[in-house]
CSV table of N, CA and C in Angstrom, one decimal:
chain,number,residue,atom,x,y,z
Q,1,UNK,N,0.8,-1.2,0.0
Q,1,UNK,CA,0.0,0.0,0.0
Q,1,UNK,C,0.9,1.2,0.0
Q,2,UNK,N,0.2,2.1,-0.8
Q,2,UNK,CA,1.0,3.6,-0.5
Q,2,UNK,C,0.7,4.5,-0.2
Q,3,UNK,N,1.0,4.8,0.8
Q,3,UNK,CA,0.6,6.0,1.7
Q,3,UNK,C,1.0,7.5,1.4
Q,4,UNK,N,1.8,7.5,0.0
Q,4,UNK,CA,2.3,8.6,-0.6
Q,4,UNK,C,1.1,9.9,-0.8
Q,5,UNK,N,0.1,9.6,-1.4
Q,5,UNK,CA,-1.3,10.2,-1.4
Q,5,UNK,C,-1.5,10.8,-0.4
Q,6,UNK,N,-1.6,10.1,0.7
Q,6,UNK,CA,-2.6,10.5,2.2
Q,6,UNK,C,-1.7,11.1,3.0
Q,7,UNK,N,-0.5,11.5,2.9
Q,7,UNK,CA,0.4,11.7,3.1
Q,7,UNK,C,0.9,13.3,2.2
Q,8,UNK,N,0.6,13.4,1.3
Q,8,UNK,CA,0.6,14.3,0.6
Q,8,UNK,C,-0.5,15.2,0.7
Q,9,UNK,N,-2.0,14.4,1.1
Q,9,UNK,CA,-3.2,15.5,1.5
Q,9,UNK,C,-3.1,15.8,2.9
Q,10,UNK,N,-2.5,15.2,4.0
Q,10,UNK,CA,-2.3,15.4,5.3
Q,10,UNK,C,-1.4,17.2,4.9
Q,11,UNK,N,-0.2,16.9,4.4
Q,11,UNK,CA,0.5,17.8,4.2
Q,11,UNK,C,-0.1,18.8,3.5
Q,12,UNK,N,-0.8,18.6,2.7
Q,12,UNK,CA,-1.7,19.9,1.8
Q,12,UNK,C,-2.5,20.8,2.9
Q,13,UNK,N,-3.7,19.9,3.9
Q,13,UNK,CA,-4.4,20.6,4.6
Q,13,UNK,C,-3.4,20.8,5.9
Q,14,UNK,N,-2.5,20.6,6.0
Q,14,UNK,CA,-1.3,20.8,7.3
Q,14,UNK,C,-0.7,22.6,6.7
Q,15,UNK,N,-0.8,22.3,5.5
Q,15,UNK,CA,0.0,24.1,5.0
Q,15,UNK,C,-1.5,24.8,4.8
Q,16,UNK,N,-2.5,24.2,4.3
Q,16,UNK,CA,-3.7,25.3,4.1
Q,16,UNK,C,-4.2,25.5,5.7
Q,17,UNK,N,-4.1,24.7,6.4
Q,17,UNK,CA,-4.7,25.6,7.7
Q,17,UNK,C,-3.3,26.2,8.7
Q,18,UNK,N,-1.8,26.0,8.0
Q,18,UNK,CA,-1.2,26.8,8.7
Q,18,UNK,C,-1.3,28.3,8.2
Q,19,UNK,N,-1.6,28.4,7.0
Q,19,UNK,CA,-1.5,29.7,5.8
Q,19,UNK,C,-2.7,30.3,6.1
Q,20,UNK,N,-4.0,29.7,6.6
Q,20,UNK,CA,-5.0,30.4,6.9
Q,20,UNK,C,-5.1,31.1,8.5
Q,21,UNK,N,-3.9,30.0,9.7
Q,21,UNK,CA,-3.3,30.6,11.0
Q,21,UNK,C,-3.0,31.8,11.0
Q,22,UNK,N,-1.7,32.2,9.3
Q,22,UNK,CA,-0.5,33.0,9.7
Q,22,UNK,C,-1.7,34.3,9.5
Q,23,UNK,N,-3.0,34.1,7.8
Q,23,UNK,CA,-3.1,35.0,7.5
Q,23,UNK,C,-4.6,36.0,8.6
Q,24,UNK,N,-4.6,35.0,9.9
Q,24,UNK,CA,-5.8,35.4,10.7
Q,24,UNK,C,-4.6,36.1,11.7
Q,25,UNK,N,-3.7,36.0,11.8
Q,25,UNK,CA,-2.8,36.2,12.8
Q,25,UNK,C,-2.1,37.5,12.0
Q,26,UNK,N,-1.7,37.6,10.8
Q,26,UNK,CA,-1.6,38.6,10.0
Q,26,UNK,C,-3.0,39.8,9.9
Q,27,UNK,N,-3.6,39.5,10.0
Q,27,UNK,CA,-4.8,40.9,9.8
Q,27,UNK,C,-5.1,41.3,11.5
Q,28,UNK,N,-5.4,40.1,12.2
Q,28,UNK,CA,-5.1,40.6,13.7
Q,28,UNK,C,-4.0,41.8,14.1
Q,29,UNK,N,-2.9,41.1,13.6
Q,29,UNK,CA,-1.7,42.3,13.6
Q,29,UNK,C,-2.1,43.6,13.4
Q,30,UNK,N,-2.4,43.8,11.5
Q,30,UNK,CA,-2.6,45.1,11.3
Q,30,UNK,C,-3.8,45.5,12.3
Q,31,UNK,N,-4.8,45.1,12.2
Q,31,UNK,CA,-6.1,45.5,13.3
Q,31,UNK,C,-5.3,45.9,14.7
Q,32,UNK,N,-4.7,45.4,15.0
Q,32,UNK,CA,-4.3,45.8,16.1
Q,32,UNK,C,-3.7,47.2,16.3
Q,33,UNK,N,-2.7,47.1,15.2
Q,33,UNK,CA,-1.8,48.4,14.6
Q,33,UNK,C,-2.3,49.5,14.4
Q,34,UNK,N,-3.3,49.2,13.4
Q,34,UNK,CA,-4.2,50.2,13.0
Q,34,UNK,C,-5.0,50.8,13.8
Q,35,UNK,N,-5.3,50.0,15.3
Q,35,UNK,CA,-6.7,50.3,16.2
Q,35,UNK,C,-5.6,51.7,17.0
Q,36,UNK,N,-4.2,50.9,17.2
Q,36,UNK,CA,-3.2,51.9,18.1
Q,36,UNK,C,-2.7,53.0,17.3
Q,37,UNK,N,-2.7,53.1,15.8
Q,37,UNK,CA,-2.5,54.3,15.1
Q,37,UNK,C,-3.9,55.5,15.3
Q,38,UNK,N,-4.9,55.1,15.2
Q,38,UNK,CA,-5.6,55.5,15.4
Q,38,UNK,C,-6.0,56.2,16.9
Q,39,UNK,N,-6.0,55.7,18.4
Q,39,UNK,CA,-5.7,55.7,19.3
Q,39,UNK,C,-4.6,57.0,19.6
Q,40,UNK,N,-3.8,57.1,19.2
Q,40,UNK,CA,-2.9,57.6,19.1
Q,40,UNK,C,-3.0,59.1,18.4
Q,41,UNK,N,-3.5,59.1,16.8
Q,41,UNK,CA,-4.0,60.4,16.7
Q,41,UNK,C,-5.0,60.9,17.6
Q,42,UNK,N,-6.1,60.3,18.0
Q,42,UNK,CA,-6.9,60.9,19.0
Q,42,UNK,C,-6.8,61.0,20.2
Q,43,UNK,N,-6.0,60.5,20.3
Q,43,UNK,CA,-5.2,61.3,21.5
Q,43,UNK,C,-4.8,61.9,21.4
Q,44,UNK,N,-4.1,62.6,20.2
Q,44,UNK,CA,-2.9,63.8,20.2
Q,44,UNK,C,-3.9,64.7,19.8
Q,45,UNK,N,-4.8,64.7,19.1
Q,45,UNK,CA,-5.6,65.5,18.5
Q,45,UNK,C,-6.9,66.1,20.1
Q,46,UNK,N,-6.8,65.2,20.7
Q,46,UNK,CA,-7.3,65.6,22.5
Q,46,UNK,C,-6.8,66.5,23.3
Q,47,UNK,N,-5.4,66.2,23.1
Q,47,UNK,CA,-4.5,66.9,24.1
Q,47,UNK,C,-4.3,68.2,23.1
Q,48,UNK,N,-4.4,68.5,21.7
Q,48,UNK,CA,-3.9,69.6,21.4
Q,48,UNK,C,-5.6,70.4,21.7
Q,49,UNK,N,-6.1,70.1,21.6
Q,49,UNK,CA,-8.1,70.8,22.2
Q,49,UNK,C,-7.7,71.2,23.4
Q,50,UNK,N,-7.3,70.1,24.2
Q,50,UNK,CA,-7.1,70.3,25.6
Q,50,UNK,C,-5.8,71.7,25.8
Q,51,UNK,N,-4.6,71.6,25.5
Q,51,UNK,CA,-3.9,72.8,25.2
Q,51,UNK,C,-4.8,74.2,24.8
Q,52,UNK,N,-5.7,73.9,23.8
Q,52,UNK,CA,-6.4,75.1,23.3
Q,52,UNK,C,-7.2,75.8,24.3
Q,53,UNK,N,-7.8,75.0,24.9
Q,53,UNK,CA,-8.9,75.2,26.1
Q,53,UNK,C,-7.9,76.0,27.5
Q,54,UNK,N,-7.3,75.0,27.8
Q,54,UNK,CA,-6.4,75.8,28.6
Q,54,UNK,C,-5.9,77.0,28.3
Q,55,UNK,N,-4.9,77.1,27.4
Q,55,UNK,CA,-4.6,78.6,26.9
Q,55,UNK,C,-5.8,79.8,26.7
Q,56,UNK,N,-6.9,79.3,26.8
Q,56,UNK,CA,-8.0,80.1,26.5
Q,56,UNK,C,-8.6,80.5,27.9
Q,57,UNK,N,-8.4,79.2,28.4
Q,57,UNK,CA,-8.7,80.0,29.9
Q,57,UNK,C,-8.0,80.7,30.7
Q,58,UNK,N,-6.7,80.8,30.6
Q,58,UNK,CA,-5.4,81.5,30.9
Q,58,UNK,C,-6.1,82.7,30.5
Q,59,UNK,N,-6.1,82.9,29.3
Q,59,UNK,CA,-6.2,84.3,28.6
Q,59,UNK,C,-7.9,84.6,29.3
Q,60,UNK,N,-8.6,84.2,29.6
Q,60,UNK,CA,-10.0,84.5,30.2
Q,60,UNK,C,-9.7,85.3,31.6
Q,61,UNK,N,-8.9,84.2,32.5
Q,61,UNK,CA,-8.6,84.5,33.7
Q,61,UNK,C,-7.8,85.8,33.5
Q,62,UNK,N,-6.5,85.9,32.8
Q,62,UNK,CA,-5.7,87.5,32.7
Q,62,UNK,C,-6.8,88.3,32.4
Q,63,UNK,N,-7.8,88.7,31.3
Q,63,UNK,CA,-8.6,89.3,31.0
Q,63,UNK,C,-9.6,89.2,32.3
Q,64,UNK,N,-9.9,88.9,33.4
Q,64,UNK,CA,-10.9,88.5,34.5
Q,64,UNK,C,-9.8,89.5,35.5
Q,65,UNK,N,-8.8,89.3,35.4
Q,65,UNK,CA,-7.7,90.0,36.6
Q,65,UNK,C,-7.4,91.2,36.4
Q,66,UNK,N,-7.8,91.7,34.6
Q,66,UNK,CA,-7.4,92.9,34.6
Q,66,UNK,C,-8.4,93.6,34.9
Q,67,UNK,N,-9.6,93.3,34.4
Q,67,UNK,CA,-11.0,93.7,34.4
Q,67,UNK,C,-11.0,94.0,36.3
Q,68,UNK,N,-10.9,92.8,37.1
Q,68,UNK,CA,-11.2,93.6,38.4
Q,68,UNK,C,-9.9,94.4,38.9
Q,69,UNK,N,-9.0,94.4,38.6
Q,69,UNK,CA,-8.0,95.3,39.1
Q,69,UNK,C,-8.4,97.0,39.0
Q,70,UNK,N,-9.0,97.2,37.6
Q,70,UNK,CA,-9.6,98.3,36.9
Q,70,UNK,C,-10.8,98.3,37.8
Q,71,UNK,N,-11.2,97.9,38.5
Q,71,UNK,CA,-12.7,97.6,39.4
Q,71,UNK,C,-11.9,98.2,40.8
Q,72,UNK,N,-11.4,97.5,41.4
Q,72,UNK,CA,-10.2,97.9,42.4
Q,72,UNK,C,-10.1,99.6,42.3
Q,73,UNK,N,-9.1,100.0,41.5
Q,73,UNK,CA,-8.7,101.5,41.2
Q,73,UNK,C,-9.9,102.0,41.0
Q,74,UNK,N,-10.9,101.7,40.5
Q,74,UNK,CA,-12.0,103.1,40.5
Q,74,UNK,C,-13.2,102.7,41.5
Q,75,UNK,N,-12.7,102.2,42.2
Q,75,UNK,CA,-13.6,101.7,43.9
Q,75,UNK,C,-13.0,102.5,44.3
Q,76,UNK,N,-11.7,102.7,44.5
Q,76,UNK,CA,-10.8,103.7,45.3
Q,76,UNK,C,-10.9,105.1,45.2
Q,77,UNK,N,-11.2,105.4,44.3
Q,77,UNK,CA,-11.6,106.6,43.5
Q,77,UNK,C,-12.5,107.0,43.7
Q,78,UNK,N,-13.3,106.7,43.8
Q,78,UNK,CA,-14.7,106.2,44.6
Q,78,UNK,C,-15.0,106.8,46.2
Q,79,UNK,N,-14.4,106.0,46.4
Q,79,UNK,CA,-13.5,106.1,47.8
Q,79,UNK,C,-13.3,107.3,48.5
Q,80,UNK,N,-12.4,107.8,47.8
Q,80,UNK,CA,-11.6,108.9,48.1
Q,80,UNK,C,-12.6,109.9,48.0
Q,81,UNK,N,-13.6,110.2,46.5
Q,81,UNK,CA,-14.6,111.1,46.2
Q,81,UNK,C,-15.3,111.1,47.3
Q,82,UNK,N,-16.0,109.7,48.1
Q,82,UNK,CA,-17.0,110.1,48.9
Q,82,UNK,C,-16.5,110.6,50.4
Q,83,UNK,N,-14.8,110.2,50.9
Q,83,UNK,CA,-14.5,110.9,51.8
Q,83,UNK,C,-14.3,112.1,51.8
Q,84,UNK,N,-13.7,113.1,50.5
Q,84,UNK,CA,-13.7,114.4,50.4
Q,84,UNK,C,-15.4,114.6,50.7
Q,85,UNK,N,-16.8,114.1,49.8
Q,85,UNK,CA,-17.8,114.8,49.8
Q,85,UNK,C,-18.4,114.9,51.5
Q,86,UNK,N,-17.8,113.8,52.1
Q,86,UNK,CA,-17.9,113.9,53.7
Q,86,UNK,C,-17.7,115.2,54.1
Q,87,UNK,N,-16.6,115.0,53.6
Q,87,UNK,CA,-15.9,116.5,54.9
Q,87,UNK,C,-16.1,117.7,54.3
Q,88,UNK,N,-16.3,117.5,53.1
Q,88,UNK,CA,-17.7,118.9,52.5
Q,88,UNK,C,-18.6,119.4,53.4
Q,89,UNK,N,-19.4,117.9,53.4
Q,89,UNK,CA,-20.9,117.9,54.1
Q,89,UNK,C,-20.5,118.3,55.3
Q,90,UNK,N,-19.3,117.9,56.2
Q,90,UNK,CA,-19.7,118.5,57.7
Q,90,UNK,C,-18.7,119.9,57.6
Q,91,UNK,N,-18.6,120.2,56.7
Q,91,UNK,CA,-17.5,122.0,56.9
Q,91,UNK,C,-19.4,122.3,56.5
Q,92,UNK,N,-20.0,121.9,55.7
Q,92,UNK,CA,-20.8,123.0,55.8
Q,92,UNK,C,-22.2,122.8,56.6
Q,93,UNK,N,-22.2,121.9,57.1
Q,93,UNK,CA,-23.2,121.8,58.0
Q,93,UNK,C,-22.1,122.6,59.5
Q,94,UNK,N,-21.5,122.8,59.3
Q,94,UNK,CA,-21.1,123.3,60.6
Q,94,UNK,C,-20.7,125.4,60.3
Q,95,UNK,N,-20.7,125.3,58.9
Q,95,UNK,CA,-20.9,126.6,58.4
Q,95,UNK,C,-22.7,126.9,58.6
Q,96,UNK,N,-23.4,126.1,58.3
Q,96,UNK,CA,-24.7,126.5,58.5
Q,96,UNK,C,-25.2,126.0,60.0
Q,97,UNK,N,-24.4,125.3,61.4
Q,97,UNK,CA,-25.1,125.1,62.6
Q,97,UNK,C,-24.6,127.4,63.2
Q,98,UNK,N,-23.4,127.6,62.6
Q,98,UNK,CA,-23.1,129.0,62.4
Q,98,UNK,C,-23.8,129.7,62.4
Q,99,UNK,N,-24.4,129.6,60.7
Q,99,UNK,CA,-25.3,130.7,60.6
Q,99,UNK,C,-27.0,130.4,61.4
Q,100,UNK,N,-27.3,129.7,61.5
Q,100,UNK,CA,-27.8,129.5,62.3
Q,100,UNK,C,-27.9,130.0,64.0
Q,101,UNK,N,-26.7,130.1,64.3
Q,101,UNK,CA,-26.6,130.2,65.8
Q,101,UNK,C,-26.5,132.4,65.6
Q,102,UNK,N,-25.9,132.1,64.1
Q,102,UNK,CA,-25.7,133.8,64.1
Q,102,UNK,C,-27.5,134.4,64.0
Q,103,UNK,N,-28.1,134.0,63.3
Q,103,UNK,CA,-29.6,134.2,63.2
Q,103,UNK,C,-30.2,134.1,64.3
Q,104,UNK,N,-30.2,133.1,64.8
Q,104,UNK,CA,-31.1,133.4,66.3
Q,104,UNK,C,-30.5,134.4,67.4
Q,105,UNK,N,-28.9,134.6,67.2
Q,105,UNK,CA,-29.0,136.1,67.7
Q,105,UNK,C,-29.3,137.2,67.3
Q,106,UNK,N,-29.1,137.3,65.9
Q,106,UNK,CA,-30.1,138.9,65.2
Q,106,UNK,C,-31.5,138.7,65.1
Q,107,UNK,N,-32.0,138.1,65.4
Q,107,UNK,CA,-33.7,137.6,65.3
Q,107,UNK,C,-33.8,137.3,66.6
C-alpha cells in the first residue's frame, strides 16, 4: 500500500490551515496596529483641544484680573470722592449750625 497520497493530503491541509493561522494572525496584527495608530492620533488630537482650552482659559482669567483690578482702582476713586464729599458735608453743616446760631441772635 502507498501511503504517498494520504500523506501528501495530510500535508496539503497541514500548509492550508497553517496559511489560513498565519493569514488570521496577520490581519489581527494590522487590526491591532491600525486600532493603536488610530488611538494615538486621538489622543494627540485631545491633548492639542485640551492645550487650546487651557490657553484660552489663561487668557480669560488674565482678561478677568485685569478687568477687576480696573474695578479695584476706580472703587478707590470712589472712595476717596465720597470721603472728600464727607468732609464737605460737615465744613458745611457746621458753616450752616453758624449761621444759624448767628440768626437766632439777630432775630
Amino acid at each position: 500500500m502507498d501511503t504517498t497520497p494520504v500523506i501528501a493530503l495530510d500535508l496539503a491541509q497541514t500548509a492550508s490551515i497553517g496559511s489560513m493561522v498565519m493569514l488570521v494572525a496577520l490581519v489581527a496584527i494590522v487590526a491591532f496596529v491600525g486600532l493603536s495608530v488610530y488611538r494615538t492620533r486621538h489622543s494627540a488630537t485631545r491633548e492639542t483641544h485640551y492645550r487650546t482650552l487651557a490657553e484660552q482659559a489663561t487668557t480669560a482669567e488674565a482678561r478677568f484680573a485685569d478687568g477687576t483690578q480696573a474695578t479695584v482702582v476706580e472703587l478707590q476713586g470712589v472712595r476717596a470722592e465720597l470721603k472728600n464729599t464727607h468732609t464737605e458735608l460737615a465744613a458745611v453743616k457746621q458753616r450752616l449750625a453758624a449761621l444759624e446760631k448767628l440768626l437766632s441772635q439777630i432775630g
